[in-house]
mmCIF file of C-alpha atoms and ligand atoms in Angstrom:
data_model
loop_
_atom_site.group_PDB
_atom_site.id
_atom_site.type_symbol
_atom_site.label_atom_id
_atom_site.label_comp_id
_atom_site.label_asym_id
_atom_site.label_seq_id
_atom_site.Cartn_x
_atom_site.Cartn_y
_atom_site.Cartn_z
ATOM 1 C CA UNK A 1 -12.234 -16.138 -32.489
ATOM 2 C CA UNK A 2 -14.371 -14.281 -35.280
ATOM 3 C CA UNK A 3 -14.317 -16.418 -38.852
ATOM 4 C CA UNK A 4 -12.905 -14.928 -41.877
ATOM 5 C CA UNK A 5 -16.475 -13.745 -43.937
ATOM 6 C CA UNK A 6 -14.702 -15.912 -47.193
ATOM 7 C CA UNK A 7 -14.305 -18.975 -45.304
ATOM 8 C CA UNK A 8 -12.839 -20.934 -46.626
ATOM 9 C CA UNK A 9 -10.562 -19.272 -48.340
ATOM 10 C CA UNK A 10 -8.992 -21.773 -50.201
ATOM 11 C CA UNK A 11 -10.737 -24.938 -51.461
ATOM 12 C CA UNK A 12 -9.459 -28.016 -54.428
ATOM 13 C CA UNK A 13 -11.813 -25.741 -56.274
ATOM 14 C CA UNK A 14 -8.161 -23.641 -56.775
ATOM 15 C CA UNK A 15 -5.748 -25.618 -57.806
ATOM 16 C CA UNK A 16 -5.599 -25.222 -61.664
ATOM 17 C CA UNK A 17 -2.307 -26.996 -62.574
ATOM 18 C CA UNK A 18 -1.326 -28.454 -65.744
ATOM 19 C CA UNK A 19 0.587 -31.725 -63.516
ATOM 20 C CA UNK A 20 -1.445 -34.463 -64.683
ATOM 21 C CA UNK A 21 -1.613 -35.936 -60.911
ATOM 22 C CA UNK A 22 -3.505 -32.325 -60.568
ATOM 23 C CA UNK A 23 -6.264 -33.247 -62.039
ATOM 24 C CA UNK A 24 -9.133 -32.409 -59.639
ATOM 25 C CA UNK A 25 -7.774 -33.284 -56.760
ATOM 26 C CA UNK A 26 -10.035 -33.961 -53.759
ATOM 27 C CA UNK A 27 -8.876 -32.141 -50.320
ATOM 28 C CA UNK A 28 -6.253 -28.833 -49.619
ATOM 29 C CA UNK A 29 -5.946 -28.249 -46.050
ATOM 30 C CA UNK A 30 -3.276 -27.784 -42.333
ATOM 31 C CA UNK A 31 -1.088 -25.761 -43.928
ATOM 32 C CA UNK A 32 1.684 -24.578 -42.298
ATOM 33 C CA UNK A 33 2.829 -21.134 -42.807
ATOM 34 C CA UNK A 34 4.741 -17.599 -41.648
ATOM 35 C CA UNK A 35 5.720 -13.992 -43.298
ATOM 36 C CA UNK A 36 7.223 -13.744 -46.386
ATOM 37 C CA UNK A 37 8.615 -11.235 -48.849
ATOM 38 C CA UNK A 38 5.938 -8.637 -47.162
ATOM 39 C CA UNK A 39 3.243 -11.569 -47.234
ATOM 40 C CA UNK A 40 1.669 -14.491 -45.858
ATOM 41 C CA UNK A 41 3.013 -18.268 -47.744
ATOM 42 C CA UNK A 42 1.263 -21.436 -47.024
ATOM 43 C CA UNK A 43 2.692 -24.838 -48.116
ATOM 44 C CA UNK A 44 -0.976 -26.844 -48.685
ATOM 45 C CA UNK A 45 -1.535 -30.297 -47.902
ATOM 46 C CA UNK A 46 -3.269 -30.880 -51.317
ATOM 47 C CA UNK A 47 -4.719 -35.024 -51.956
ATOM 48 C CA UNK A 48 -5.512 -37.016 -54.332
ATOM 49 C CA UNK A 49 -8.032 -38.828 -56.030
ATOM 50 C CA UNK A 50 -5.043 -41.494 -55.654
ATOM 51 C CA UNK A 51 -5.197 -40.005 -52.169
ATOM 52 C CA UNK A 52 -1.467 -38.688 -53.444
ATOM 53 C CA UNK A 53 -0.465 -35.965 -50.772
ATOM 54 C CA UNK A 54 2.013 -32.368 -52.568
ATOM 55 C CA UNK A 55 2.907 -28.864 -50.767
ATOM 56 C CA UNK A 56 1.679 -26.504 -52.741
ATOM 57 C CA UNK A 57 2.954 -22.853 -52.051
ATOM 58 C CA UNK A 58 0.122 -19.946 -51.439
ATOM 59 C CA UNK A 59 1.184 -17.226 -51.353
ATOM 60 C CA UNK A 60 -1.046 -13.364 -50.105
ATOM 61 C CA UNK A 61 0.396 -9.776 -50.101
ATOM 62 C CA UNK A 62 -2.631 -9.781 -47.268
ATOM 63 C CA UNK A 63 -3.073 -13.085 -46.278
ATOM 64 C CA UNK A 64 -6.950 -13.639 -46.989
ATOM 65 C CA UNK A 65 -6.776 -13.556 -50.575
ATOM 66 C CA UNK A 66 -3.881 -16.791 -51.761
ATOM 67 C CA UNK A 67 -2.219 -17.080 -55.496
ATOM 68 C CA UNK A 68 -1.607 -20.730 -55.734
ATOM 69 C CA UNK A 69 1.210 -22.674 -57.509
ATOM 70 C CA UNK A 70 0.444 -24.095 -60.835
ATOM 71 C CA UNK A 71 3.412 -26.671 -59.894
ATOM 72 C CA UNK A 72 3.908 -29.249 -56.385
ATOM 73 C CA UNK A 73 7.112 -27.139 -54.779
ATOM 74 C CA UNK A 74 10.150 -29.729 -55.430
ATOM 75 C CA UNK A 75 11.445 -32.212 -52.436
ATOM 76 C CA UNK A 76 15.366 -32.388 -52.481
ATOM 77 C CA UNK A 77 17.592 -35.117 -51.387
ATOM 78 C CA UNK A 78 14.018 -37.694 -50.074
ATOM 79 C CA UNK A 79 16.336 -40.327 -51.665
ATOM 80 C CA UNK A 80 18.941 -40.261 -48.064
ATOM 81 C CA UNK A 81 14.962 -41.333 -46.836
ATOM 82 C CA UNK A 82 15.648 -44.669 -45.193
ATOM 83 C CA UNK A 83 12.746 -45.780 -45.509
ATOM 84 C CA UNK A 84 10.227 -45.711 -47.589
ATOM 85 C CA UNK A 85 7.615 -42.911 -48.192
ATOM 86 C CA UNK A 86 4.461 -42.602 -48.146
ATOM 87 C CA UNK A 87 3.348 -39.413 -47.033
ATOM 88 C CA UNK A 88 4.841 -35.321 -46.871
ATOM 89 C CA UNK A 89 2.454 -33.648 -44.629
ATOM 90 C CA UNK A 90 1.399 -31.374 -42.810
ATOM 91 C CA UNK A 91 3.985 -29.351 -42.904
ATOM 92 C CA UNK A 92 4.173 -26.298 -39.672
ATOM 93 C CA UNK A 93 7.273 -23.699 -40.419
ATOM 94 C CA UNK A 94 9.411 -21.651 -38.440
ATOM 95 C CA UNK A 95 12.009 -19.027 -39.344
ATOM 96 C CA UNK A 96 15.380 -18.584 -37.870
ATOM 97 C CA UNK A 97 18.161 -15.995 -38.771
ATOM 98 C CA UNK A 98 16.934 -16.538 -41.819
ATOM 99 C CA UNK A 99 15.922 -19.937 -43.502
ATOM 100 C CA UNK A 100 12.743 -21.809 -43.088
ATOM 101 C CA UNK A 101 13.090 -24.671 -41.477
ATOM 102 C CA UNK A 102 9.474 -27.163 -42.416
ATOM 103 C CA UNK A 103 9.325 -29.617 -40.218
ATOM 104 C CA UNK A 104 6.309 -32.338 -41.604
ATOM 105 C CA UNK A 105 5.362 -35.801 -40.850
ATOM 106 C CA UNK A 106 5.988 -38.186 -42.921
ATOM 107 C CA UNK A 107 3.808 -41.360 -42.630
ATOM 108 C CA UNK A 108 6.747 -44.156 -43.765
ATOM 109 C CA UNK A 109 7.009 -47.794 -44.237
ATOM 110 C CA UNK A 110 8.710 -47.987 -40.948
ATOM 111 C CA UNK A 111 6.048 -45.544 -39.345
ATOM 112 C CA UNK A 112 5.139 -41.321 -39.152
ATOM 113 C CA UNK A 113 8.110 -39.691 -37.370
ATOM 114 C CA UNK A 114 9.057 -35.830 -37.825
ATOM 115 C CA UNK A 115 11.253 -34.937 -41.352
ATOM 116 C CA UNK A 116 12.889 -31.797 -41.712
ATOM 117 C CA UNK A 117 13.368 -29.809 -43.997
ATOM 118 C CA UNK A 118 14.894 -26.463 -44.624
ATOM 119 C CA UNK A 119 14.298 -23.574 -47.502
ATOM 120 C CA UNK A 120 15.754 -20.257 -48.004
ATOM 121 C CA UNK A 121 13.109 -18.892 -50.467
ATOM 122 C CA UNK A 122 10.600 -22.032 -50.779
ATOM 123 C CA UNK A 123 10.759 -22.909 -53.472
ATOM 124 C CA UNK A 124 11.518 -26.346 -53.416
ATOM 125 C CA UNK A 125 12.202 -27.811 -49.684
ATOM 126 C CA UNK A 126 15.044 -29.690 -48.777
ATOM 127 C CA UNK A 127 15.161 -32.623 -46.891
ATOM 128 C CA UNK A 128 17.168 -32.866 -43.915
ATOM 129 C CA UNK A 129 16.884 -35.913 -42.139
ATOM 130 C CA UNK A 130 14.617 -37.642 -40.601
ATOM 131 C CA UNK A 131 14.306 -36.674 -36.433
ATOM 132 C CA UNK A 132 12.578 -38.308 -33.493
ATOM 133 C CA UNK A 133 11.450 -42.079 -33.107
ATOM 134 C CA UNK A 134 9.057 -44.206 -34.499
ATOM 135 C CA UNK A 135 6.629 -42.221 -34.615
ATOM 136 C CA UNK A 136 5.395 -38.563 -33.831
ATOM 137 C CA UNK A 137 3.667 -35.983 -34.953
ATOM 138 C CA UNK A 138 3.108 -32.340 -35.028
ATOM 139 C CA UNK A 139 6.820 -31.313 -34.694
ATOM 140 C CA UNK A 140 6.698 -27.389 -34.029
ATOM 141 C CA UNK A 141 10.443 -25.576 -33.595
ATOM 142 C CA UNK A 142 10.163 -22.784 -31.644
ATOM 143 C CA UNK A 143 11.327 -19.397 -33.962
ATOM 144 C CA UNK A 144 14.512 -18.914 -31.354
ATOM 145 C CA UNK A 145 16.805 -21.051 -29.677
ATOM 146 C CA UNK A 146 16.242 -20.827 -25.528
ATOM 147 C CA UNK A 147 18.828 -21.529 -22.987
ATOM 148 C CA UNK A 148 21.722 -22.109 -26.137
ATOM 149 C CA UNK A 149 19.445 -24.552 -27.452
ATOM 150 C CA UNK A 150 16.833 -24.890 -30.226
ATOM 151 C CA UNK A 151 13.942 -26.195 -29.106
ATOM 152 C CA UNK A 152 10.695 -28.409 -29.731
ATOM 153 C CA UNK A 153 6.877 -29.416 -29.375
ATOM 154 C CA UNK A 154 6.290 -33.065 -30.179
ATOM 155 C CA UNK A 155 3.111 -35.562 -29.780
ATOM 156 C CA UNK A 156 4.891 -39.015 -29.746
ATOM 157 C CA UNK A 157 1.858 -42.241 -30.613
ATOM 158 C CA UNK A 158 2.833 -44.389 -27.817
ATOM 159 C CA UNK A 159 0.683 -47.103 -27.895
ATOM 160 C CA UNK A 160 -2.054 -47.574 -26.073
ATOM 161 C CA UNK A 161 -0.227 -51.064 -24.209
ATOM 162 C CA UNK A 162 -3.370 -53.373 -22.129
ATOM 163 C CA UNK A 163 -4.410 -50.468 -19.455
ATOM 164 C CA UNK A 164 -2.176 -47.551 -20.921
ATOM 165 C CA UNK A 165 -2.050 -43.964 -22.273
ATOM 166 C CA UNK A 166 -4.153 -43.237 -25.231
ATOM 167 C CA UNK A 167 -2.360 -42.575 -28.316
ATOM 168 C CA UNK A 168 -1.800 -39.131 -29.108
ATOM 169 C CA UNK A 169 -2.231 -38.194 -25.009
ATOM 170 C CA UNK A 170 1.100 -35.973 -24.478
ATOM 171 C CA UNK A 171 3.046 -33.742 -25.757
ATOM 172 C CA UNK A 172 6.774 -33.425 -24.568
ATOM 173 C CA UNK A 173 10.031 -30.903 -24.591
ATOM 174 C CA UNK A 174 13.375 -31.295 -26.503
ATOM 175 C CA UNK A 175 16.233 -29.612 -26.851
ATOM 176 C CA UNK A 176 18.850 -29.878 -30.237
ATOM 177 C CA UNK A 177 21.987 -28.770 -30.520
ATOM 178 C CA UNK A 178 22.059 -29.330 -34.014
ATOM 179 C CA UNK A 179 18.563 -29.873 -34.672
ATOM 180 C CA UNK A 180 19.578 -33.354 -36.500
ATOM 181 C CA UNK A 181 19.453 -35.085 -32.772
ATOM 182 C CA UNK A 182 16.608 -34.262 -30.527
ATOM 183 C CA UNK A 183 16.595 -35.655 -26.519
ATOM 184 C CA UNK A 184 13.511 -35.957 -24.539
ATOM 185 C CA UNK A 185 13.725 -33.249 -21.033
ATOM 186 C CA UNK A 186 10.056 -33.250 -20.032
ATOM 187 C CA UNK A 187 5.973 -34.004 -21.008
ATOM 188 C CA UNK A 188 4.363 -30.083 -21.677
ATOM 189 C CA UNK A 189 0.554 -31.380 -21.029
ATOM 190 C CA UNK A 190 -1.737 -34.726 -21.163
ATOM 191 C CA UNK A 191 -4.657 -35.302 -22.411
ATOM 192 C CA UNK A 192 -7.987 -34.632 -20.308
ATOM 193 C CA UNK A 193 -9.276 -37.536 -20.688
ATOM 194 C CA UNK A 194 -13.599 -37.470 -20.367
ATOM 195 C CA UNK A 195 -13.327 -33.426 -21.795
ATOM 196 C CA UNK A 196 -11.958 -32.079 -25.304
ATOM 197 C CA UNK A 197 -8.604 -32.276 -25.309
ATOM 198 C CA UNK A 198 -8.749 -36.437 -24.673
ATOM 199 C CA UNK A 199 -5.780 -35.822 -27.454
ATOM 200 C CA UNK A 200 -3.223 -33.626 -28.077
ATOM 201 C CA UNK A 201 -0.749 -32.027 -30.056
ATOM 202 C CA UNK A 202 0.979 -29.035 -31.346
ATOM 203 C CA UNK A 203 -0.886 -26.921 -34.133
ATOM 204 C CA UNK A 204 1.004 -23.621 -34.650
ATOM 205 C CA UNK A 205 5.293 -23.675 -34.319
ATOM 206 C CA UNK A 206 4.318 -21.234 -30.375
ATOM 207 C CA UNK A 207 4.345 -16.729 -30.892
ATOM 208 C CA UNK A 208 6.509 -15.860 -28.521
ATOM 209 C CA UNK A 209 4.846 -12.755 -26.238
ATOM 210 C CA UNK A 210 5.405 -10.144 -23.495
ATOM 211 C CA UNK A 211 3.549 -12.386 -21.363
ATOM 212 C CA UNK A 212 5.502 -16.135 -22.682
ATOM 213 C CA UNK A 213 5.343 -18.120 -26.031
ATOM 214 C CA UNK A 214 1.635 -19.221 -27.302
ATOM 215 C CA UNK A 215 0.876 -22.048 -27.744
ATOM 216 C CA UNK A 216 -1.985 -23.203 -30.159
ATOM 217 C CA UNK A 217 -2.984 -26.721 -29.958
ATOM 218 C CA UNK A 218 -5.810 -28.934 -31.856
ATOM 219 C CA UNK A 219 -7.963 -31.800 -28.704
ATOM 220 C CA UNK A 220 -9.614 -34.110 -29.257
ATOM 221 C CA UNK A 221 -12.521 -35.536 -27.858
ATOM 222 C CA UNK A 222 -12.467 -39.462 -28.242
ATOM 223 C CA UNK A 223 -16.488 -39.837 -26.598
ATOM 224 C CA UNK A 224 -18.546 -39.241 -28.738
ATOM 225 C CA UNK A 225 -20.434 -42.458 -30.323
ATOM 226 C CA UNK A 226 -20.170 -41.538 -34.617
ATOM 227 C CA UNK A 227 -17.119 -39.099 -34.369
ATOM 228 C CA UNK A 228 -14.251 -37.316 -33.445
ATOM 229 C CA UNK A 229 -13.908 -34.340 -32.912
ATOM 230 C CA UNK A 230 -10.853 -31.581 -33.483
ATOM 231 C CA UNK A 231 -10.610 -28.359 -31.854
ATOM 232 C CA UNK A 232 -7.963 -25.933 -30.892
ATOM 233 C CA UNK A 233 -7.224 -24.489 -28.021
ATOM 234 C CA UNK A 234 -4.127 -22.299 -26.150
ATOM 235 C CA UNK A 235 -1.719 -22.182 -23.539
ATOM 236 C CA UNK A 236 0.669 -20.173 -22.638
ATOM 237 C CA UNK A 237 4.846 -21.409 -21.919
ATOM 238 C CA UNK A 238 8.079 -20.037 -19.366
ATOM 239 C CA UNK A 239 10.140 -18.450 -21.917
ATOM 240 C CA UNK A 240 12.445 -19.437 -20.876
ATOM 241 C CA UNK A 241 11.878 -23.067 -20.643
ATOM 242 C CA UNK A 242 8.366 -23.546 -22.212
ATOM 243 C CA UNK A 243 8.332 -27.357 -21.222
ATOM 244 C CA UNK A 244 6.628 -25.316 -17.309
ATOM 245 C CA UNK A 245 3.466 -24.899 -18.688
ATOM 246 C CA UNK A 246 2.325 -21.124 -17.109
ATOM 247 C CA UNK A 247 -1.620 -22.084 -18.534
ATOM 248 C CA UNK A 248 -3.991 -23.868 -20.669
ATOM 249 C CA UNK A 249 -7.612 -23.052 -21.084
ATOM 250 C CA UNK A 250 -10.584 -24.966 -20.074
ATOM 251 C CA UNK A 251 -12.486 -24.296 -23.284
ATOM 252 C CA UNK A 252 -11.495 -24.222 -26.849
ATOM 253 C CA UNK A 253 -10.833 -21.513 -28.851
ATOM 254 C CA UNK A 254 -12.537 -23.138 -32.039
ATOM 255 C CA UNK A 255 -14.490 -25.863 -33.131
ATOM 256 C CA UNK A 256 -17.215 -27.047 -35.912
ATOM 257 C CA UNK A 257 -19.564 -24.969 -37.056
ATOM 258 C CA UNK A 258 -20.266 -24.349 -39.953
ATOM 259 C CA UNK A 259 -20.767 -26.440 -42.589
ATOM 260 C CA UNK A 260 -17.381 -26.603 -44.171
ATOM 261 C CA UNK A 261 -16.042 -27.686 -40.897
ATOM 262 C CA UNK A 262 -18.876 -30.072 -39.536
ATOM 263 C CA UNK A 263 -18.372 -31.360 -43.436
ATOM 264 C CA UNK A 264 -16.481 -33.142 -45.544
ATOM 265 C CA UNK A 265 -13.838 -36.043 -45.826
ATOM 266 C CA UNK A 266 -13.313 -36.470 -42.773
ATOM 267 C CA UNK A 267 -15.761 -34.128 -40.355
ATOM 268 C CA UNK A 268 -15.986 -32.296 -37.485
ATOM 269 C CA UNK A 269 -12.412 -31.537 -37.763
ATOM 270 C CA UNK A 270 -10.168 -27.965 -37.629
ATOM 271 C CA UNK A 271 -6.751 -28.621 -37.418
ATOM 272 C CA UNK A 272 -4.900 -25.393 -36.083
ATOM 273 C CA UNK A 273 -1.552 -25.582 -38.734
ATOM 274 C CA UNK A 274 -0.120 -22.039 -39.188
ATOM 275 C CA UNK A 275 -0.178 -18.813 -36.916
ATOM 276 C CA UNK A 276 0.504 -15.410 -38.123
ATOM 277 C CA UNK A 277 1.499 -11.615 -36.729
ATOM 278 C CA UNK A 278 1.181 -8.867 -40.026
ATOM 279 C CA UNK A 279 1.718 -6.096 -38.248
ATOM 280 C CA UNK A 280 4.226 -7.357 -35.821
ATOM 281 C CA UNK A 281 7.573 -7.367 -37.706
ATOM 282 C CA UNK A 282 8.518 -10.267 -35.759
ATOM 283 C CA UNK A 283 9.883 -8.243 -32.931
ATOM 284 C CA UNK A 284 7.845 -10.347 -29.292
ATOM 285 C CA UNK A 285 4.217 -9.362 -29.581
ATOM 286 C CA UNK A 286 2.364 -7.148 -27.621
ATOM 287 C CA UNK A 287 -1.311 -6.685 -26.079
ATOM 288 C CA UNK A 288 -2.898 -5.751 -29.515
ATOM 289 C CA UNK A 289 -1.019 -7.466 -32.450
ATOM 290 C CA UNK A 290 -3.788 -9.437 -34.786
ATOM 291 C CA UNK A 291 -2.433 -12.867 -35.958
ATOM 292 C CA UNK A 292 -4.288 -14.721 -38.606
ATOM 293 C CA UNK A 293 -4.615 -17.958 -37.871
ATOM 294 C CA UNK A 294 -4.831 -21.286 -41.371
ATOM 295 C CA UNK A 295 -6.246 -24.517 -39.786
ATOM 296 C CA UNK A 296 -7.275 -27.180 -41.804
ATOM 297 C CA UNK A 297 -11.581 -27.752 -41.772
ATOM 298 C CA UNK A 298 -12.574 -31.171 -42.149
ATOM 299 C CA UNK A 299 -9.230 -32.514 -43.565
ATOM 300 C CA UNK A 300 -10.783 -30.478 -46.521
ATOM 301 C CA UNK A 301 -10.454 -26.904 -47.482
ATOM 302 C CA UNK A 302 -7.458 -23.343 -45.828
ATOM 303 C CA UNK A 303 -10.120 -21.446 -43.082
ATOM 304 C CA UNK A 304 -8.494 -18.338 -41.161
ATOM 305 C CA UNK A 305 -9.712 -17.283 -38.134
ATOM 306 C CA UNK A 306 -8.363 -13.480 -36.848
ATOM 307 C CA UNK A 307 -7.872 -12.446 -32.726
ATOM 308 C CA UNK A 308 -6.039 -11.210 -30.512
ATOM 309 C CA UNK A 309 -3.353 -12.178 -28.384
ATOM 310 C CA UNK A 310 -4.833 -10.599 -26.027
ATOM 311 C CA UNK A 311 -8.151 -12.751 -27.177
ATOM 312 C CA UNK A 312 -6.001 -15.688 -26.158
ATOM 313 C CA UNK A 313 -4.815 -14.588 -23.501
ATOM 314 C CA UNK A 314 -8.238 -14.219 -22.025
ATOM 315 C CA UNK A 315 -7.832 -17.421 -23.569
ATOM 316 C CA UNK A 316 -5.273 -19.568 -21.703
ATOM 317 C CA UNK A 317 -6.834 -17.964 -18.514
ATOM 318 C CA UNK A 318 -10.497 -18.509 -18.742
ATOM 319 C CA UNK A 319 -12.212 -19.315 -15.142
HETATM 320 C C1 BMA B 401 -4.366 -36.219 -37.802
HETATM 321 C C2 BMA B 401 -3.816 -35.619 -38.835
HETATM 322 C C3 BMA B 401 -3.461 -35.049 -38.755
HETATM 323 C C4 BMA B 401 -5.679 -34.837 -39.947
HETATM 324 C C5 BMA B 401 -6.728 -35.083 -38.300
HETATM 325 C C6 BMA B 401 -8.286 -35.161 -38.552
HETATM 326 O O1 BMA B 401 -4.419 -37.420 -36.792
HETATM 327 O O2 BMA B 401 -4.417 -37.419 -39.345
HETATM 328 O O3 BMA B 401 -3.083 -35.122 -40.604
HETATM 329 O O4 BMA B 401 -6.618 -33.142 -40.025
HETATM 330 O O5 BMA B 401 -6.379 -36.017 -38.489
HETATM 331 O O6 BMA B 401 -8.371 -36.175 -39.372
#
């Protein structure tokens, strides 16, 4: 994983807007990302000093130098949400047949749900509905149907009961025929108590490679005194049944080391949320393909690391 020398590639200072709520914002982080219009499009999570959350679009021809919109992305149809919405954040973007599906976390007065939005042009997002039970986050939709169904990974926040599991301890797999109604089909893998990935959640939507679905996720080490440490890791899944784990890296592939990852609104956080292969043309990736991974650093700014499919596969199988 090579950190880009221009990191952090997007900071709060890049947000220039006449919108009254976007003056002197506090942070920009955890972007969703996808190849769009011959470049890389990011949906940025922006927070202001009222701790309100906005989504801002950014686009880059080279995946490094981004031009940011000056106005928040309009979100249409939210009046259909049955609950009072506090925040819509951490978008993950998947293209299916020319439609871009954006799955967000939606904090409401009834808990945190997965919210599903669609667009074909990123001029606005159309809300389609809440598509999980409360309380779920980190929903990532696979970029194709498998065995006639849509698939996603998600991370239910099953609250710890006495002697029970900790919240965020397992990623599960769900399937759907219409993208609205989802059925859990099994656990994908769970956290490793005492190690780097005690609590886990998917990062970007999985990438299709010749060897299987490559899945980048975050792991949280909770056993340090002062702070949780958010890191990134990688796993590999069967192409025909993503619930089947083919391998899982023992070591994290990215951890907070640079100042912009160690300090900020939430210290010690790298939070991968988008991965694109700009030169691949959307095909099944082979080992030489380069991957750009975008992540939030310290819940404060947006950063980029570059790697290859080969290196990520090596990390999956590291002894
Ligand atoms: C998680 C989510 C992320 C955030 C991370 C670190 O639980 O809330 O949005 O980046 O914590 O604070």
